[in-house]
Coordinates of C-alpha atoms in Angstrom, one line a residue:
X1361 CA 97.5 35.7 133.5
X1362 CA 96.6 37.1 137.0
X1363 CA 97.5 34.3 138.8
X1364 CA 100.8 33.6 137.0
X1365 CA 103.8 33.2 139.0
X1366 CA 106.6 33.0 136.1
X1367 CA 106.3 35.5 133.0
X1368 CA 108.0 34.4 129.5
X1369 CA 109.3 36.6 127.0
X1370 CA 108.9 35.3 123.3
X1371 CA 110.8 37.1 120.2
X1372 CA 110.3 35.4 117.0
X1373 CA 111.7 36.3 113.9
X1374 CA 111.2 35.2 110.3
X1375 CA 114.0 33.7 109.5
X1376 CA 114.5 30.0 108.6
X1377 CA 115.2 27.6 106.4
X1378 CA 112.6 27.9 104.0
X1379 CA 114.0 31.4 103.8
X1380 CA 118.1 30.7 102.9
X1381 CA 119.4 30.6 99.4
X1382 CA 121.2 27.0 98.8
X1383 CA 124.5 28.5 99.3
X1384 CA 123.2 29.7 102.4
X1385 CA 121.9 26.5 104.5
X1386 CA 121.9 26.9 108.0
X1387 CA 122.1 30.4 107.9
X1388 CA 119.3 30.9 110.0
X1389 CA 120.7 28.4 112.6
X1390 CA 124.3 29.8 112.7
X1391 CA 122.7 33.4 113.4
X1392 CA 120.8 32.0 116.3
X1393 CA 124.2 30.5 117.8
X1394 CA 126.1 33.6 117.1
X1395 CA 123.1 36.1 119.2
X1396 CA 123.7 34.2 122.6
X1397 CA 127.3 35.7 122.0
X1398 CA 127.2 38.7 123.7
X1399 CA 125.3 41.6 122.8
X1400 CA 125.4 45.7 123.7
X1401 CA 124.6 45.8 127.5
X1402 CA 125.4 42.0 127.8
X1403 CA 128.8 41.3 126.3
X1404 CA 129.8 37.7 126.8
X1405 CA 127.3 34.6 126.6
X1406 CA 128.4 34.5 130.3
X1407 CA 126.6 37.3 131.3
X1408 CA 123.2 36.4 129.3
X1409 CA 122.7 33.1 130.7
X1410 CA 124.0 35.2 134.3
X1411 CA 121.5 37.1 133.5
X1412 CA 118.9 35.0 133.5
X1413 CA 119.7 32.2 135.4
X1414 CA 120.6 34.8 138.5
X1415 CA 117.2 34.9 139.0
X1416 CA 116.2 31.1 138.5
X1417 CA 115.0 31.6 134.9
X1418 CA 116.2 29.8 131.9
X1419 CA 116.8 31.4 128.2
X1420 CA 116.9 29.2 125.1
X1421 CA 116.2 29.4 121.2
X1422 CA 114.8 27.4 118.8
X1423 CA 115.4 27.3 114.8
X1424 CA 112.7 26.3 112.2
X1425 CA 111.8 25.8 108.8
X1426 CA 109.6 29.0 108.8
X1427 CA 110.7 31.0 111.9
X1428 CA 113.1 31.3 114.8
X1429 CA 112.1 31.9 118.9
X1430 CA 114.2 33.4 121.2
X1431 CA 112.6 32.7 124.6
X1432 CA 113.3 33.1 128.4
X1433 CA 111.1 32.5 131.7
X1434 CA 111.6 33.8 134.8
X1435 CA 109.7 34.6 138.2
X1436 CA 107.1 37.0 137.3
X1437 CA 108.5 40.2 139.2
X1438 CA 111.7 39.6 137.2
X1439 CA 109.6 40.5 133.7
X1440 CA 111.6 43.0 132.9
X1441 CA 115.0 41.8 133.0
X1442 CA 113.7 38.7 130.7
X1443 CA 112.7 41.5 128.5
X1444 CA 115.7 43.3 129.0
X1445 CA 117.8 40.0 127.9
X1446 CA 115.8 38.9 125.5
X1447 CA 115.5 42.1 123.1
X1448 CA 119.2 43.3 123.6
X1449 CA 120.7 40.1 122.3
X1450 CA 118.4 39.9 119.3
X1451 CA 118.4 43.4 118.3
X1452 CA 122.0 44.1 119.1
X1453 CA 124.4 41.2 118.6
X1454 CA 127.9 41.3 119.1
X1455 CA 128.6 39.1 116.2
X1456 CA 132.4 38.9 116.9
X1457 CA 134.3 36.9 114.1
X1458 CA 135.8 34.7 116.4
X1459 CA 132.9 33.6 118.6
X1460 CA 131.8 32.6 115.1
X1461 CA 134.4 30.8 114.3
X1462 CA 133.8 28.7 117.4
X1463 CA 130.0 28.2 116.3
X1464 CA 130.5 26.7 113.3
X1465 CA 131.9 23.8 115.7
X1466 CA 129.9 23.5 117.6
X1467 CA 127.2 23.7 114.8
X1468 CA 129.4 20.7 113.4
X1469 CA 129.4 18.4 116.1
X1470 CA 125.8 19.3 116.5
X1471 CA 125.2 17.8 113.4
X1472 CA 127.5 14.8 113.9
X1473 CA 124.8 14.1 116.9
X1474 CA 121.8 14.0 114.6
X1475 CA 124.0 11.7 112.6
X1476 CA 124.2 9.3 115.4
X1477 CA 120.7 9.5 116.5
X1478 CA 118.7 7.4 114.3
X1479 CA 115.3 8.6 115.6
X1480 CA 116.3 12.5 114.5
X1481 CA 117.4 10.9 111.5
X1482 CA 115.2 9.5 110.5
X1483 CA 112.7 12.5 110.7
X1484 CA 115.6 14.5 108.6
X1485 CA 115.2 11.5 105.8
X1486 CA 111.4 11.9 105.9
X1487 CA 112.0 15.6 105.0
X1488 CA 114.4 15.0 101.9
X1489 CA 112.0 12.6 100.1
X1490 CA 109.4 15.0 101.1
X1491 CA 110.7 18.0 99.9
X1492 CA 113.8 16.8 97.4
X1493 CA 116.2 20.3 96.4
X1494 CA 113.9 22.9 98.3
X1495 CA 115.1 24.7 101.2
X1496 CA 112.5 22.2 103.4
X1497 CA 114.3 18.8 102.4
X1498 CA 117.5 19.5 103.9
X1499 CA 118.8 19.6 107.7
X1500 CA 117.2 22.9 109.6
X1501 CA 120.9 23.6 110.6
X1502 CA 122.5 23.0 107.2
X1503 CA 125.0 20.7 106.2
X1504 CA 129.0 20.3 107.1
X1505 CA 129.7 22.0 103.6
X1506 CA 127.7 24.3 104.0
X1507 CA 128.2 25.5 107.4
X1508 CA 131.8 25.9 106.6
X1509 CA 131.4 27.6 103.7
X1510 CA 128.7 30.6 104.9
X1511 CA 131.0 33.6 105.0
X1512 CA 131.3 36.1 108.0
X1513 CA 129.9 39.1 106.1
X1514 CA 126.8 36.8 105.1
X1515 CA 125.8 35.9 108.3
X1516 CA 125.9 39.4 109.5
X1517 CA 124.2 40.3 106.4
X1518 CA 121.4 37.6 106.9
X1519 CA 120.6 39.1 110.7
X1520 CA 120.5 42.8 109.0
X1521 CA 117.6 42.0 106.5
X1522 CA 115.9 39.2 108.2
X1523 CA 116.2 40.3 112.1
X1524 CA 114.1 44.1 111.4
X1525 CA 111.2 45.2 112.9
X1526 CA 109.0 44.8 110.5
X1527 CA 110.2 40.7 110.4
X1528 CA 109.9 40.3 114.0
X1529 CA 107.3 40.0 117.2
X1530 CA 107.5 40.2 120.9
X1531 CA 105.0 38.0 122.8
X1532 CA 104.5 38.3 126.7
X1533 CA 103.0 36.1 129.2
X1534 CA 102.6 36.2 133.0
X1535 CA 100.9 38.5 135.6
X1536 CA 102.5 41.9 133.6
X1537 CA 101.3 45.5 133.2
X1538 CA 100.9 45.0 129.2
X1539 CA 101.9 49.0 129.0
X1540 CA 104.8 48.3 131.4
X1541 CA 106.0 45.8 128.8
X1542 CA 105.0 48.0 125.8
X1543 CA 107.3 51.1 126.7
X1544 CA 109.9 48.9 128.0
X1545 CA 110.1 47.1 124.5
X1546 CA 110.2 50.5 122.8
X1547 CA 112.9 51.7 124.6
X1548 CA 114.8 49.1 123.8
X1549 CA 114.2 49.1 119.8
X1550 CA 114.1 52.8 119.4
X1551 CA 117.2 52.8 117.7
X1552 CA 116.7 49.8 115.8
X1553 CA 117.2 50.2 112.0
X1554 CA 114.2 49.3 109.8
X1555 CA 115.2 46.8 106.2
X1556 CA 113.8 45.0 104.2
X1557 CA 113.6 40.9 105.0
X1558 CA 113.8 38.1 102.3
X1559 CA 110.3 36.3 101.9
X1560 CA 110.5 32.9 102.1
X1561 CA 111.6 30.4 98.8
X1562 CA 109.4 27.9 97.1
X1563 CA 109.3 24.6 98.6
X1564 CA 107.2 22.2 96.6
X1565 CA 106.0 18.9 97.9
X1566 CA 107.9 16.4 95.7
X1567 CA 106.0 14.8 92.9
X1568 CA 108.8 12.6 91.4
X1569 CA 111.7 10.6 92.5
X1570 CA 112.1 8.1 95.0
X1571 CA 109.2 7.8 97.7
X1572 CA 111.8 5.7 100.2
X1573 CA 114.5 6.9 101.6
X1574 CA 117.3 4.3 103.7
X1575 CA 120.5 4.6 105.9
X1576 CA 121.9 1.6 106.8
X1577 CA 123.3 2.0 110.0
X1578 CA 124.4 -1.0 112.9
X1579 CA 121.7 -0.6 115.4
X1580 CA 119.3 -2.4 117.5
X1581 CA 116.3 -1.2 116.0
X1582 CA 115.1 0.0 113.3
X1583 CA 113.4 3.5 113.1
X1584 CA 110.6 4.1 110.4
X1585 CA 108.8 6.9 109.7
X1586 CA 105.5 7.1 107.0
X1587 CA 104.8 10.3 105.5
X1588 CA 101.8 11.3 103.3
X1589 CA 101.0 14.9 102.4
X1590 CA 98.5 16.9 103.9
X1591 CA 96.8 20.4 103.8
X1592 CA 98.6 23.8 105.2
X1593 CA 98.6 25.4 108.1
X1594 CA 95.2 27.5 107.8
X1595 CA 93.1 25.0 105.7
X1596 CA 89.9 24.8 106.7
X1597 CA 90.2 20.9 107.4
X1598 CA 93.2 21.4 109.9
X1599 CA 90.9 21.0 113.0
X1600 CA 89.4 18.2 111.2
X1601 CA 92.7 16.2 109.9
X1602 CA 94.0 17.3 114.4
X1603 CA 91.4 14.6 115.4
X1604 CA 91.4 12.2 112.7
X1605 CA 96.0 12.6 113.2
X1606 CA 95.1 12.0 117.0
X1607 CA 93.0 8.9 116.5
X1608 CA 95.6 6.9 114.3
X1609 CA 98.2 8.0 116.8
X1610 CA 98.2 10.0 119.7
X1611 CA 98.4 8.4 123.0
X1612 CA 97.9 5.1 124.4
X1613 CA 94.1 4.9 123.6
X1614 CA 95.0 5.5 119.6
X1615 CA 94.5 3.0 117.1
X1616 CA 98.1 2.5 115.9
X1617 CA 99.2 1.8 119.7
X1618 CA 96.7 -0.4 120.8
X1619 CA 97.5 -2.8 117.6
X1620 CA 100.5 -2.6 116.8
X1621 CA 101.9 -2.3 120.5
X1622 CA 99.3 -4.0 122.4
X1623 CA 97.9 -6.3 120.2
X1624 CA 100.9 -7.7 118.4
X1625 CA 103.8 -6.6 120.9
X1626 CA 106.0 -5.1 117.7
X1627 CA 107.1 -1.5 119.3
X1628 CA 107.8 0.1 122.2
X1629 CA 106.9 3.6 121.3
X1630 CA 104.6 4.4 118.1
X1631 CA 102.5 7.9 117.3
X1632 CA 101.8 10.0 114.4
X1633 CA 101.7 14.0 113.8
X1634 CA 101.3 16.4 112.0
X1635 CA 103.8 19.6 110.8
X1636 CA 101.5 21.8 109.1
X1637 CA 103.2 25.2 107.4
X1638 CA 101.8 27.7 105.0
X1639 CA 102.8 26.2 101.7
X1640 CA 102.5 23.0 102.4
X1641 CA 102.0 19.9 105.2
X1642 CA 102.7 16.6 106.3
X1643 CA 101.0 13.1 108.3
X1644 CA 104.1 11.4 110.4
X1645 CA 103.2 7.9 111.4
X1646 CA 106.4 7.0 113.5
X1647 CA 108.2 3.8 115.4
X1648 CA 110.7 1.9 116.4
X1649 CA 111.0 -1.8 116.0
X1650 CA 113.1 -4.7 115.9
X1651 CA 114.8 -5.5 112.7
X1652 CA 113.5 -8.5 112.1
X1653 CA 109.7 -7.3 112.8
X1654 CA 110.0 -4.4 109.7
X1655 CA 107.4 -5.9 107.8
X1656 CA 105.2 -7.0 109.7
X1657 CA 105.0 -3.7 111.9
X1658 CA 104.6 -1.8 108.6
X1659 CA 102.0 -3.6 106.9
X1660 CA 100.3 -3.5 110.7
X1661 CA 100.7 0.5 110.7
X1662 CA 99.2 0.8 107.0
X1663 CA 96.1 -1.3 107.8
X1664 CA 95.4 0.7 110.7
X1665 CA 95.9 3.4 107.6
X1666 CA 93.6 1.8 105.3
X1667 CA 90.9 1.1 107.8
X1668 CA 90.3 5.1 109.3
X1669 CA 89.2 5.3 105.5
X1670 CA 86.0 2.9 106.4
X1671 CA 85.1 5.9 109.5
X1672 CA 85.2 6.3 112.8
X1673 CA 82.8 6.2 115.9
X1674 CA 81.1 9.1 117.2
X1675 CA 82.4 7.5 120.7
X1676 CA 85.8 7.9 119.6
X1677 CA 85.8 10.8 117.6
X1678 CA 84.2 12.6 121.4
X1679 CA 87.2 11.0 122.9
X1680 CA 90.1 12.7 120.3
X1681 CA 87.7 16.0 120.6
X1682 CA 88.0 16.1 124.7
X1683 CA 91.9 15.3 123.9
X1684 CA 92.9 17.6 121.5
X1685 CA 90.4 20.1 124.0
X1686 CA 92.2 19.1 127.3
X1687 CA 95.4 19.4 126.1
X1688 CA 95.4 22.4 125.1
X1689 CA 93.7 24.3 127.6
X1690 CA 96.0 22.5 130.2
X1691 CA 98.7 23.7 128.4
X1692 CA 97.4 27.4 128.5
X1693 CA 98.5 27.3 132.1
X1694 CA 102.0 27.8 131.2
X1695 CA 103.3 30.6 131.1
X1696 CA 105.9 29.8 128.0
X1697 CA 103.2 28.0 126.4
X1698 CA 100.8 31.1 126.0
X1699 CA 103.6 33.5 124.8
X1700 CA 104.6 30.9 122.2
X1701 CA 100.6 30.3 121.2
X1702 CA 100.2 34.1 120.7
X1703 CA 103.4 35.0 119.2
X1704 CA 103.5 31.9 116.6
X1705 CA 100.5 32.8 115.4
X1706 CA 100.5 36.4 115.1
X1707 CA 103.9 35.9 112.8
X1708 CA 102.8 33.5 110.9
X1709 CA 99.3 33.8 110.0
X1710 CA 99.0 38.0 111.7
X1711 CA 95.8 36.6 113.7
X1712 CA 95.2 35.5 117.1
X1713 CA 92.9 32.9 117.8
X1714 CA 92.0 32.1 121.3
X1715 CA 91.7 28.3 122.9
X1716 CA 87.9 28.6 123.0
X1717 CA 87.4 29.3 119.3
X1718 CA 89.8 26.8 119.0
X1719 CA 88.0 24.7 120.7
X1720 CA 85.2 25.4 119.2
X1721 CA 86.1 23.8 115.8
X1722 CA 87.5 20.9 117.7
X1723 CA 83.7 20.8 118.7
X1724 CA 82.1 21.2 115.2
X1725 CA 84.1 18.3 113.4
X1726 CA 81.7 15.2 112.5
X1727 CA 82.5 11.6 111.7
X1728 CA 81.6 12.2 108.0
X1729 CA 84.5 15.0 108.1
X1730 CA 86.9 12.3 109.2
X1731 CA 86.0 9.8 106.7
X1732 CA 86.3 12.3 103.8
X1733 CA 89.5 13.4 105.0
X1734 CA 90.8 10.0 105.0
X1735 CA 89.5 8.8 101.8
X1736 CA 91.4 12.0 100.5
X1737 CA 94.9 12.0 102.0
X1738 CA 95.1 8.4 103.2
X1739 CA 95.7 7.5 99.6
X1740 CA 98.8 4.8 98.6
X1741 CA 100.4 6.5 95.7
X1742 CA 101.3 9.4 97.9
X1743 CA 103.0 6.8 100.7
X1744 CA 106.7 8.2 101.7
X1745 CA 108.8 6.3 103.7
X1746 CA 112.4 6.4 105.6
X1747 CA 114.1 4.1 107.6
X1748 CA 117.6 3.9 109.4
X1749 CA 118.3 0.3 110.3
X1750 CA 121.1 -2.4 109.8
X1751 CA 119.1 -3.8 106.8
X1752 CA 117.0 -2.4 103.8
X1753 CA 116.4 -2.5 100.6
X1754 CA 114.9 0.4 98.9
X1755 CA 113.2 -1.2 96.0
X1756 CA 111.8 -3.6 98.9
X1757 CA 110.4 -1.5 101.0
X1758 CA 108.6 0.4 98.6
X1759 CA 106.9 -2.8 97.3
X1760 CA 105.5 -2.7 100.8
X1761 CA 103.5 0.5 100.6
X1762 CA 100.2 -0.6 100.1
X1763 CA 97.0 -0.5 101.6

């Protein structure tokens, strides 16, 4: 990026929930805390975030369901200490006992937050009656039992098999010598132990059980989410389903904001989007409304639902195309964003598609690809729904999902 004046380094791993035995939840997440540490040539967490903050950078980490990003960006002559920070700590952990100790706190209190927010609950209720008693249904960071309960020598054990070369990518943005960055990276990892990594465990999309989820909770609104399931991450239709996602709810031109914000003054904030993996995906319609307005906001929300299936406008399907388009070549300007397009895609999918031929599809989807799309996955028997709220009745609310 020649005209680049930060550089970001990107180290994903595959490690995740979708990859931790039950026993195990949060696994994946505790091993992130436990890297920012210390490591070999940077011993305390002090001097990581010294490190990087010494030269005006920041450093941070991220866990998922199907991998985990380590990332840090920094002035772009300072490359190679990002890379220098970045690597060590991931490669060579410290993993003292009692900075793990201390983790599992913090873990705990992190969880205690989600807890009280009802708008990150909410998202974790969506996922249970999405994916009931598989690895994806349950809190990316685990639960207080089993945080507790995830022995030293397991955790350690975990970052052996899952944090090896053969599991793992480096992806580099900025203005950079790409060889520079090579042959510093393989100085770093030439004493790094190869092993064998866990694949990832069978998650399902739930057929049976309850489609609505509720926790009752005293607050002022009430946060819903509507889930349906969709395609995976490399189906053909993903380009197709991006647009069609965008025009029910992305931004203040979409369909869901201008009726049921503008036109009948029920929300503050609504949207929808898509989490698309490799086994499986999901539609997210969210909002946040007053108590009171439940049912009219969701039976609003669903006929917005019900009417994509009649089709769309070539005027506005152009509009979601130069939309999805814009944003993502604006966002190709960031430094942190291009390492994190390149390297998520090279780990997950071991391809790398650039924003034209991205673009590209955006360009080639029709109206007719819309409307089959919604008369396939817009469909009411597959309606899930969660809500956190002072009021709710299960049985109720699920009377309420219909088109």
């Amino acid at each position: 990026m020649a005209s680049a004046r930060s550089a970001s380094v990107s180290f994903y791993v595959g490690a995740g929930s979708q990859y931790e035995r039950d026993e195990l939840a949060g696994v994946s997440h505790l091993v992130e805390h436990c890297v920012f540490k210390g490591s070999e040539l940077h011993p305390s967490a002090a001097d990581i975030s010294t490190a990087i903050e010494g030269v005006g950078g920041y450093i941070n980490a991220g866990t998922d369901r199907e991998l985990t990003v380590y990332y840090a960006k920094v002035p772009g002559p300072d490359w190679e200490t990002a890379v220098d920070v970045v690597v060590d700590m991931v490669c060579r952990p410290r993993f003292d006992r009692d900075e793990l100790e201390k983790e599992r706190s913090v873990i705990l209190e992190e969880l205690a937050q989600i807890e009280d927010s009802p708008y990150q609950l909410v998202g974790e209720l969506m996922a249970e009656v999405m994916w009931r008693d598989t690895p994806l249904g349950r809190d990316i960071a685990g639960t207080p039992e089993s945080v507790n309960g995830i022995p030293y020598e397991d955790t350690v054990s975990y970052w052996r098999s899952q944090y090896s070369p053969g599991n793992t990518l480096v992806s580099v943005a900025g203005e950079i010598d790409p060889d520079a960055v090579l042959a510093r990276v393989t100085a770093l990892t030439e004493r790094w132990a190869p092993a064998q990594a866990e694949d990832r465990r069978a998650a399902p999309l739930s057929t049976a059980g309850d489609r609505v989820a509720v926790r009752i909770k005293e607050t002022e609104q009430t946060q819903i989410c509507i889930g349906l399931p969709t395609i995976t991450s490399r189906h053909p239709d993903r380009h197709a389903l991006s647009l069609m996602t965008a025009m029910l709810g992305d931004g203040m031109s979409s369909r869901l904001f201008l009726k049921v914000r503008e036109e009948l003054g029920l929300v503050y904030d609504i949207h929808s989007s898509l989490a698309l993996m490799r086994d499986s995906g999901v539609m997210q319609l969210s909002m946040g409304v007053d108590p009171e307005n439940v049912t009219q906001a969701l039976e609003a929300t669903l006929g917005e639902l019900a009417r994509l299936r009649d089709g769309v406008t070539e005027e506005e399907l152009q509009r979601a195309r130069r939309l999805a388009a814009g944003r993502m070549l604006m966002g190709m300007e960031d430094t942190r964003a291009v390492s994190a397009w390149n390297g998520g895609q090279m780990l997950l999918h071991e391809e790398l598609r650039s924003v034209d031929e991205v673009n590209e599809q955006y360009q080639a989807v029709e109206a007719d690809d819309v409307a089959r799309l919604a008369n396939l996955y817009l469909c009411e028997d597959e309606l899930r729904l969660a809500l956190v709220g002072p009021s709710g009745e299960a049985e109720q609310l699920q009377e309420l999902l219909r088109f």
